[in-house]
Coordinates of C-alpha atoms in Angstrom, one line a residue:
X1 CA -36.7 -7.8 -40.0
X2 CA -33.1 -9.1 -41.2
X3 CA -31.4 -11.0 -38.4
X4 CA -28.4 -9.4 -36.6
X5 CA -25.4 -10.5 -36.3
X6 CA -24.7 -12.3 -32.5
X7 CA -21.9 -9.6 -32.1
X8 CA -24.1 -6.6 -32.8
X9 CA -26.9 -7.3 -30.6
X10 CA -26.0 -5.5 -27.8
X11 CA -25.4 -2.3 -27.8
X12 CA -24.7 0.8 -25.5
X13 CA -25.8 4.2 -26.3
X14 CA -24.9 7.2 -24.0
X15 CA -27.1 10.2 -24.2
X16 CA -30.7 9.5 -24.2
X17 CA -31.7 13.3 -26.0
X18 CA -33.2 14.0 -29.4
X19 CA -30.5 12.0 -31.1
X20 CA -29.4 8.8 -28.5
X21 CA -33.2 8.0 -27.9
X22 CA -34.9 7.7 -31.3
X23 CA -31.3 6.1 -32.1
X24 CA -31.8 3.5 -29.5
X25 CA -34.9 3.0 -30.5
X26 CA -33.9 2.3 -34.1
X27 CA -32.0 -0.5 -32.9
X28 CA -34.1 -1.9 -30.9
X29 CA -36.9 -2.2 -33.3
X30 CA -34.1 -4.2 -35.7
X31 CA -33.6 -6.7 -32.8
X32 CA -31.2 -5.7 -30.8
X33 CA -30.7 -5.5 -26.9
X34 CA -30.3 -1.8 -26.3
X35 CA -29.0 -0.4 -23.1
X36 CA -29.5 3.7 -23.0
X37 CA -27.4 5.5 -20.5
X38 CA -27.9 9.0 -19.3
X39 CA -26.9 11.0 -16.4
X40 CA -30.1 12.7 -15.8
X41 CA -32.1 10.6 -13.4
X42 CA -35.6 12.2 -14.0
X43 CA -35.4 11.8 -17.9
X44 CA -34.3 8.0 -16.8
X45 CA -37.0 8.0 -15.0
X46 CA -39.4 9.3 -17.4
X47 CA -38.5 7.0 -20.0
X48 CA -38.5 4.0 -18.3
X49 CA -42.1 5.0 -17.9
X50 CA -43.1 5.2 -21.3
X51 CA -42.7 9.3 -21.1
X52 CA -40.8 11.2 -23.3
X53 CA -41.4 14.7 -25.3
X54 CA -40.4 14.4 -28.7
X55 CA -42.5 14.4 -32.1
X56 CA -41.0 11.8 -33.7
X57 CA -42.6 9.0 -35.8
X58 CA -41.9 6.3 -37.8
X59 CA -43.9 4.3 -40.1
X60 CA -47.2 5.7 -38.6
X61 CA -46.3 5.3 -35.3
X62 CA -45.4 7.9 -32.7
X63 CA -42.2 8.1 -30.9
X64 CA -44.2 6.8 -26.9
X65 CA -45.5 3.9 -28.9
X66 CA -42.6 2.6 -30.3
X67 CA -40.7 3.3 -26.9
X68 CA -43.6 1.7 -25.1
X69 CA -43.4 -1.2 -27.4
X70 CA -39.7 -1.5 -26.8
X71 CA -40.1 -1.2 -23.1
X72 CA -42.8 -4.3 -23.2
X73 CA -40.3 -6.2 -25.4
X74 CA -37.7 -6.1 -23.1
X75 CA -35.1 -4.8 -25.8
X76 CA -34.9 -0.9 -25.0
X77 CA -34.2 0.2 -21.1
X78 CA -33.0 3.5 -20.0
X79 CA -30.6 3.3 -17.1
X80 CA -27.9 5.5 -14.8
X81 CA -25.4 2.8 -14.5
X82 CA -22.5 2.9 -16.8
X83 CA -21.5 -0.4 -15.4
X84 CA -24.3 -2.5 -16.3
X85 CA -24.4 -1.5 -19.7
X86 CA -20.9 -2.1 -20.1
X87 CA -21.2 -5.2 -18.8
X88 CA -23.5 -6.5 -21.1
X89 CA -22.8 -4.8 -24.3
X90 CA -19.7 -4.9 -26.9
X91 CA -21.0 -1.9 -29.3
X92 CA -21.3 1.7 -27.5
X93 CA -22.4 4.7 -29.3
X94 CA -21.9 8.0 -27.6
X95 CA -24.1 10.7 -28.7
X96 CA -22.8 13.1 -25.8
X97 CA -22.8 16.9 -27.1
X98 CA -20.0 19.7 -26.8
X99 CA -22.4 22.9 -25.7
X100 CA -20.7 26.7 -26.5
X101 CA -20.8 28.5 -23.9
X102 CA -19.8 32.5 -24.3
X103 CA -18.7 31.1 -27.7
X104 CA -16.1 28.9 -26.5
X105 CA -16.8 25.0 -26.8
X106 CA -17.1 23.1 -24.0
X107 CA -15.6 19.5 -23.8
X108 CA -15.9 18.0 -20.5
X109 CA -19.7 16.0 -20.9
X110 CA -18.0 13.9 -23.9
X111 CA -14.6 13.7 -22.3
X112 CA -16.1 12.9 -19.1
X113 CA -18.6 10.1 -20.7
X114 CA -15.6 8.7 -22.7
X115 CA -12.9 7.9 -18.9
X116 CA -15.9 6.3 -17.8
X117 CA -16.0 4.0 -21.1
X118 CA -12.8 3.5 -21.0
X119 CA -12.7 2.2 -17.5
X120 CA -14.8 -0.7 -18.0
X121 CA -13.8 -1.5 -22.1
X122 CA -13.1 -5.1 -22.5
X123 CA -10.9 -6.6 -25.2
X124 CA -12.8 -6.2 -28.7
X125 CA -15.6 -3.7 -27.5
X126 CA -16.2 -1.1 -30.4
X127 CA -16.8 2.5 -29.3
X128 CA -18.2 4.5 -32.4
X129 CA -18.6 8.3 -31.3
X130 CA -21.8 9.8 -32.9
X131 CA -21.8 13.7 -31.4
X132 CA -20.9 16.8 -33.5
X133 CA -17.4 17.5 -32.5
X134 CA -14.6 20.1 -33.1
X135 CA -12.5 18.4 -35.9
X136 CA -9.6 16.5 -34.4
X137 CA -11.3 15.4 -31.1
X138 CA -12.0 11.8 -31.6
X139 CA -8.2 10.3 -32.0
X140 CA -6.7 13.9 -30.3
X141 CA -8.7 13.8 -27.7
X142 CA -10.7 10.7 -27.0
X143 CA -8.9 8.3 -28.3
X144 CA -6.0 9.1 -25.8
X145 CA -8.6 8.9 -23.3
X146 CA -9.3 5.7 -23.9
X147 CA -6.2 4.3 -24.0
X148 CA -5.2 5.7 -20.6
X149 CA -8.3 4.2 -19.1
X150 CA -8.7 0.7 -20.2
X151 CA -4.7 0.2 -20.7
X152 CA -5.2 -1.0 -23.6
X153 CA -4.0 -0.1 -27.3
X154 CA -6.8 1.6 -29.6
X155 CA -7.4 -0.7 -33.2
X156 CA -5.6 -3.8 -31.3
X157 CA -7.4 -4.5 -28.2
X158 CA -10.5 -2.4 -28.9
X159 CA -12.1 -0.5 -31.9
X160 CA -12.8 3.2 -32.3
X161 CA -14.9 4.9 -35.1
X162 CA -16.7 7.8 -36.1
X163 CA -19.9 8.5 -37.9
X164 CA -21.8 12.0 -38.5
X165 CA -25.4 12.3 -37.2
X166 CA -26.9 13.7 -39.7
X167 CA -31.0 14.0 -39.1
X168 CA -33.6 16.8 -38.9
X169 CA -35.2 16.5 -36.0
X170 CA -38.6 15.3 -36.4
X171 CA -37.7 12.8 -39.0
X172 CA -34.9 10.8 -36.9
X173 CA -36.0 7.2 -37.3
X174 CA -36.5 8.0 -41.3
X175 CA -33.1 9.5 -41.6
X176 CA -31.3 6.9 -39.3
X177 CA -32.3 4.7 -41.9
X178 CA -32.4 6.1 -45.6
X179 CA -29.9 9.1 -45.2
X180 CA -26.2 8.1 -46.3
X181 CA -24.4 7.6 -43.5
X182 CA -20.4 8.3 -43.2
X183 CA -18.2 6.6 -40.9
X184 CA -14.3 6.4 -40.7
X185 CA -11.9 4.3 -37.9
X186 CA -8.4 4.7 -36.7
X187 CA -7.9 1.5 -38.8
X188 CA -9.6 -0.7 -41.2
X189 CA -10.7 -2.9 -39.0
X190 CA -12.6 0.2 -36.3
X191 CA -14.4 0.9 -39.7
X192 CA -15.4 -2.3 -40.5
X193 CA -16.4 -3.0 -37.7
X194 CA -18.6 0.1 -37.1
X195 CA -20.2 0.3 -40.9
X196 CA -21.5 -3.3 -39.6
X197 CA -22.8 -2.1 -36.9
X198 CA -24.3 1.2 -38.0
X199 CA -25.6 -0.7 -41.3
X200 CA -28.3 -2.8 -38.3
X201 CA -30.0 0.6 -38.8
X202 CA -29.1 2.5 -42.2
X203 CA -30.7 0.9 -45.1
X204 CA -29.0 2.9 -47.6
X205 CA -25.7 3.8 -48.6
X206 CA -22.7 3.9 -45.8
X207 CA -19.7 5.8 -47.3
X208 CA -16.3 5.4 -45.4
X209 CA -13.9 7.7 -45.8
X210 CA -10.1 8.0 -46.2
X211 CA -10.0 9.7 -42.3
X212 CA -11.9 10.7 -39.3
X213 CA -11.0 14.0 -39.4
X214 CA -12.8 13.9 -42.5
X215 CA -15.9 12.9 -41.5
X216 CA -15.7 15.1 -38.5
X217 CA -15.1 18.2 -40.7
X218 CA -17.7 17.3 -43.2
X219 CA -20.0 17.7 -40.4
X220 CA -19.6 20.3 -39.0
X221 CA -19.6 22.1 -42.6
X222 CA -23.1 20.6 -43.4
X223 CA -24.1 22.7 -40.3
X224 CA -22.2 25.7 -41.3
X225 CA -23.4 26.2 -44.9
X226 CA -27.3 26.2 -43.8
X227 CA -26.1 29.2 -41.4
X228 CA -24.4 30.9 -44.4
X229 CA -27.4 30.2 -46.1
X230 CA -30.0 31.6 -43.3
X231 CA -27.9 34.3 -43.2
X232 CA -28.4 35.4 -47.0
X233 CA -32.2 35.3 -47.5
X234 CA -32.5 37.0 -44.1
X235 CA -30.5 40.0 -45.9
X236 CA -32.4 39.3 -49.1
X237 CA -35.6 39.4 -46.7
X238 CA -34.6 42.8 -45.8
X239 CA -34.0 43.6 -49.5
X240 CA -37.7 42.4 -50.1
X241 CA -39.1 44.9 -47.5
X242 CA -37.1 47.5 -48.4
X243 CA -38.6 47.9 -52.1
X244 CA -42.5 46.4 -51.2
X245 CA -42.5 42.9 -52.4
X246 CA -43.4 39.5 -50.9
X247 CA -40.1 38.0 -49.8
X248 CA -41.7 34.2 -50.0
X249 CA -43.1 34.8 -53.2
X250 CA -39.4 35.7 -54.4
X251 CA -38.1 32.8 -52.8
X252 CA -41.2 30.5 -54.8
X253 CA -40.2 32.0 -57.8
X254 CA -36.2 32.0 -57.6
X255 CA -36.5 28.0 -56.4
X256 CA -37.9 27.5 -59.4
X257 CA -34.8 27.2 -61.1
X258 CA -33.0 23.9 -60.8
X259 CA -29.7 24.7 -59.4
X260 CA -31.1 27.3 -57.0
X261 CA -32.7 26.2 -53.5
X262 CA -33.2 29.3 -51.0
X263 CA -34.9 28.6 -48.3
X264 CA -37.3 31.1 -46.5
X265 CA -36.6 33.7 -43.9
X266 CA -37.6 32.9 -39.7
X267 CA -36.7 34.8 -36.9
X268 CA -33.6 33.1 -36.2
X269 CA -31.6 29.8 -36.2
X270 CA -32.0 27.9 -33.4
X271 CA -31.2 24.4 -32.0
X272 CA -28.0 22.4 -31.1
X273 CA -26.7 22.0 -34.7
X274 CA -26.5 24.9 -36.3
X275 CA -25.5 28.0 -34.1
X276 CA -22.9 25.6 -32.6
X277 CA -21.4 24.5 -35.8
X278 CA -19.2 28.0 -36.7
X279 CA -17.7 27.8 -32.3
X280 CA -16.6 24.0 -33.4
X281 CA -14.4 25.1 -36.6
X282 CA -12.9 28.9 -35.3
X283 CA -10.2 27.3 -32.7
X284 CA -8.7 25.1 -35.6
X285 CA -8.8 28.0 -38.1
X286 CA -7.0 29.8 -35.4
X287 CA -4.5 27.3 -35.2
X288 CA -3.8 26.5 -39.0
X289 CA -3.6 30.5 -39.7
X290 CA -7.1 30.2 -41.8
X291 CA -9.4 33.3 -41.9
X292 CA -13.2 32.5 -41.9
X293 CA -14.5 36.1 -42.0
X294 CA -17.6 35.4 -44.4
X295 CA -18.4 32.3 -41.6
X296 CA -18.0 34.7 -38.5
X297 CA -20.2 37.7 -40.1
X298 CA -23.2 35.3 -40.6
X299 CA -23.1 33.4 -37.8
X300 CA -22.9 37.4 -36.1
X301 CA -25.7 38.4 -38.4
X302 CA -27.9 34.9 -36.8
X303 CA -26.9 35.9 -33.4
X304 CA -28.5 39.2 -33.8
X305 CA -31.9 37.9 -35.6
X306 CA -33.6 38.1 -32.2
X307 CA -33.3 41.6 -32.0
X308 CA -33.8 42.5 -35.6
X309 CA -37.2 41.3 -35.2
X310 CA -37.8 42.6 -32.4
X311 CA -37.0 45.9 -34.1
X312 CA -39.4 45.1 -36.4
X313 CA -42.1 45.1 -34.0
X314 CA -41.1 48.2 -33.1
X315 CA -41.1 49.8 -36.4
X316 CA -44.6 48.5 -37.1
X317 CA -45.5 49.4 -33.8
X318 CA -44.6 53.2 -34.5
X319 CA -46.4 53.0 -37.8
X320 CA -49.5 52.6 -36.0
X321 CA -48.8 55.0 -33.6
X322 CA -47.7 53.2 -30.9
X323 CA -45.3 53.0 -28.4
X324 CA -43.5 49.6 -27.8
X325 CA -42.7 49.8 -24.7
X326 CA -46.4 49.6 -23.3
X327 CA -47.7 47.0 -25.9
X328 CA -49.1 43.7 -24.7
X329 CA -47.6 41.1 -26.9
X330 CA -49.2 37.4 -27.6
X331 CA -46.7 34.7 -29.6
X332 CA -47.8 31.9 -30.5
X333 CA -44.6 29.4 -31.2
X334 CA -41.5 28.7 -28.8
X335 CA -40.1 25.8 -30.3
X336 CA -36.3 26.7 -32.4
X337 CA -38.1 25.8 -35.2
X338 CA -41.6 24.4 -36.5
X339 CA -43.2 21.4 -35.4
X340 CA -40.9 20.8 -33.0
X341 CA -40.9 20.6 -29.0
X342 CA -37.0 21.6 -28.9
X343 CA -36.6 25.2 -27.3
X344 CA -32.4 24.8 -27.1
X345 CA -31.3 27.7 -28.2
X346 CA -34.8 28.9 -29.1
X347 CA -35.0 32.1 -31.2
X348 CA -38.2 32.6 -29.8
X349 CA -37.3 32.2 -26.3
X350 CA -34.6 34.9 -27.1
X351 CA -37.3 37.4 -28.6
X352 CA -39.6 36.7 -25.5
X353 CA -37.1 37.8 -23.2
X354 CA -36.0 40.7 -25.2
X355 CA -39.4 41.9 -25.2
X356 CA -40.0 41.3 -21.6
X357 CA -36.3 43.5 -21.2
X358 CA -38.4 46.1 -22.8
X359 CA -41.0 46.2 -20.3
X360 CA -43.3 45.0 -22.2
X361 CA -45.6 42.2 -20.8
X362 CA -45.4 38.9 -23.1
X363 CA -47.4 36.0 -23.0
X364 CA -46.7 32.6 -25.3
X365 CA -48.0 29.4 -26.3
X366 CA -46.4 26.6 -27.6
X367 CA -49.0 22.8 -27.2
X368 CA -45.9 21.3 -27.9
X369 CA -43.0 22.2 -25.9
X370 CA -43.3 21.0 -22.3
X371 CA -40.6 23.8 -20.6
X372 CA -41.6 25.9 -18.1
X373 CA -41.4 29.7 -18.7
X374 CA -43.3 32.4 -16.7
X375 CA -44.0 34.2 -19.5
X376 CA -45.8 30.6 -21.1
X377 CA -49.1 30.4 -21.1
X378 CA -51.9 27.9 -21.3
X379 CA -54.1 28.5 -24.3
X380 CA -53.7 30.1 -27.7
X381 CA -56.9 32.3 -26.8
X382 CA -55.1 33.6 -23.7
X383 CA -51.9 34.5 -25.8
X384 CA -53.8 36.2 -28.2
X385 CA -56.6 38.1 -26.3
X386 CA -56.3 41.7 -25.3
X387 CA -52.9 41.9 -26.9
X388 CA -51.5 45.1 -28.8
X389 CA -49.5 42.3 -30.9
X390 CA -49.3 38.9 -31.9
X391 CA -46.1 37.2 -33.3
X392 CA -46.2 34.3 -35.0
X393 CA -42.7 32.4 -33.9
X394 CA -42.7 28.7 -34.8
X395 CA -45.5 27.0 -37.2
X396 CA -47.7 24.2 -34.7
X397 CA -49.9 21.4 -36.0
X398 CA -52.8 23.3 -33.7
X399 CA -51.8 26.6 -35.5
X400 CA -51.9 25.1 -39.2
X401 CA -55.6 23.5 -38.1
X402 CA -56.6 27.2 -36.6
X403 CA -60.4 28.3 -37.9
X404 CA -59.3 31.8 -38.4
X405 CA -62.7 33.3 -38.1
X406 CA -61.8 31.9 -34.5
X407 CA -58.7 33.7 -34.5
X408 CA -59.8 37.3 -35.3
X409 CA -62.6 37.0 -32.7
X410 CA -59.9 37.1 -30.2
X411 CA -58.0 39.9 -31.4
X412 CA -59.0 43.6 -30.9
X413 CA -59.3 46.1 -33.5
X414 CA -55.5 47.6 -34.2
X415 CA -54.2 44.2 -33.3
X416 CA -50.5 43.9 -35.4
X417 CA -49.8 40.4 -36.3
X418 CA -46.1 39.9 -37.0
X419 CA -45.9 36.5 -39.2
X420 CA -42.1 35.7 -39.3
X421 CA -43.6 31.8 -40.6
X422 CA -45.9 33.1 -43.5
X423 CA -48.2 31.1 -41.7
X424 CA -51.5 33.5 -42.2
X425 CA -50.4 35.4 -45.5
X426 CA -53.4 33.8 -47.5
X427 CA -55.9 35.7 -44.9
X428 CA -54.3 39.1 -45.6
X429 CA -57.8 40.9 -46.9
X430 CA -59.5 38.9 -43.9
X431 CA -57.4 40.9 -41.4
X432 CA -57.6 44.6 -43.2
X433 CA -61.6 43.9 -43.4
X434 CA -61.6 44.0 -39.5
X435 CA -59.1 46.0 -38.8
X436 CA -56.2 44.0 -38.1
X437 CA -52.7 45.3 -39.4
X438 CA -50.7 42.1 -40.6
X439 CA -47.0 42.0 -41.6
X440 CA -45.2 38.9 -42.7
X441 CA -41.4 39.1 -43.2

């Protein structure tokens, strides 16, 4: 481990989620003296405790030993109090999201987060602002902010920066490190000062760029093009169906090519990234005159995913002579995607309570995701007994290690299976053998 720099060892990072914690923890395993501040007393709590939820891992280790580790070491806490850690730390990170709520972004965590910095800056602190924003907000918005609240001037008495997070959950403390990192401040010196920072952590390449809004923008289009992208090979999944062909194996065969990467069809885009990213960009088109039809249809076409596989089950329902509405339906897989324990803007969650608004009785399991739901149940043999249908939602280690023999044991003759993860596909003559009607997208 390189030594750090006596001006970067202390550091501030507000928001302990899936992005502030792993990042904390990245800089504490480099050295540094990490304060992480949240609002939310019982995830505080929690961590301070050696508790937390997520899958990631680093080098072998899980996330709760490296957070325990940290915790022993005395160079990670978790804390409620703003002022303490901006007491003791020059470097603050906020990693404070902007949720969309009825489509309409909503401003006032970060903003909030940012007066509170900004009454306790000191001269020299260096605020770098790691959340997804709406292009424009970090010297429009914040940066204003800032100044009114410390009195003092922005890239004079204090240093301001911004750097896209850019990591798939699950592989945060990999990414933090060996994925290219961008950062742009309101001057040379915020930028400076912040690629120093940042570069405690990222082991690879750190572009600056000409501007924030840059950066900002880039961002936010990363996000965009993957729901463009989910959008098209849920139509060509449709296409697939339509004319009796394996829409994964088409995907195997088209990637085959070297300047084509498709990825494969789910039952919707979930998460905090991606179904935000389209709500961040629209009031700025608005404002600059700039049509973003093709953007607005597939980020429409995502929204409706929930329900187009729920229609599914419907139309494989009536095709074995059933009747939807008084099925018994198992899933297995709540997370917004696979091996995850995220359920934010879960398309599962979304096709569990379209079912249940179908009078239907739904039962699910996830041995991952730790939310409550009264339709969640214990075990995957509960979620799958008795049932008229099973869907499989989100992949799980548990799932992938599954004895299928197990499996069909469970399930009663005439059991649909509904495989939106092309999870069982390999097991196809297994399930027509004892009678079990399987139907991958």
């Amino acid at each position: 481990m390189s030594e750090v720099k006596d001006e970067y060892k202390n550091v501030a990072i507000f928001g302990q989620g899936y992005v502030g914690l792993p990042l904390s923890l990245s800089f504490a395993l480099r050295g540094c003296n990490v304060y992480g501040v949240d609002v939310v007393e019982k995830l505080v709590n929690e961590i301070n405790n050696g508790i937390t939820y997520h899958t990631e891992k680093f080098e072998d280790k899980g996330i709760r030993e490296i957070l325990n580790d940290e915790l022993k070491n005395k160079r990670y806490r978790a804390t409620l109090d703003f002022n303490e850690a901006m007491d003791v730390c020059n470097n603050i990170i906020v990693t404070v999201g902007i949720p969309i709520k009825n489509g309409e972004y909503e401003l006032s965590d970060l903003l909030d987060c940012c007066r509170k910095i900004g009454k306790k800056l000191k001269k020299g602190d260096l605020i770098v602002i790691r959340s997804t924003v709406i292009p424009g907000t970090t010297e429009e918005i914040i940066l204003p902010a800032l100044e009114e609240e410390s009195h003092m001037k922005a890239g004079k008495d204090f240093f301001l920066a911004y750097s896209s997070e850019r990591i798939a959950e699950g592989k945060a403390f990999e990414e933090f490190a060996y994925m290219p990192t961008v950062v742009a401040g309101i001057n040379s010196e915020s930028a400076k000062r912040a690629k120093e920072l940042l570069s405690v952590v990222c082991k690879t390449e750190i572009i600056t760029a000409s501007c924030i809004k840059v950066v900002e923008t880039s961002k936010v289009f990363e996000n965009v093009q993957r729901d463009v992208n989910i959008a098209m090979v849920q139509e060509f999944a449709r296409f697939c169906e339509a004319i009796g062909i394996d829409t994964f194996e088409v995907v195997n065969v088209a990637n085959t090519h070297k300047r084509v990467k498709l990825l494969t069809p789910g039952p919707g885009v979930g998460g905090y990234c991606i179904p935000n990213a389209y709500y961040y960009i629209e009031p700025k088109a608005k404002e600059a005159g700039v049509s973003l039809d093709i953007l607005k249809l597939c980020r429409h076409k995502n929204e409706m995913l929930p329900e187009t596989i729920v229609d599914m089950l419907d139309g494989q329902a009536k095709s074995a002579g059933k009747e939807l509405k008084n099925m018994k339906v198992g899933i297995l897989g709540i997370a917004m995607k696979d091996y995850s324990n995220d359920d934010r803007i879960s398309p599962p969650i979304e096709i569990a309570k379209i079912l249940k608004e179908r009078c239907l009785k739904v039962e699910a399991y996830d041995p991952v995701v730790p939310s409550k739901y009264d339709f969640k149940v214990n075990s995957l043999k509960q979620a799958v007994s008795d049932k008229d249908a099973v869907m499989i939602l989100a992949k799980q280690k548990e799932f992938d290690d599954l004895n299928i023999d197990d499996l069909i044991k469970n399930l009663k003759p005439g059991t649909i299976i509904l495989d939106t993860r092309n999870l069982f596909s390999k097991y196809v003559s297994k399930f027509k053998k004892n009678n079990i009607i399987y139907k991958s997208l």
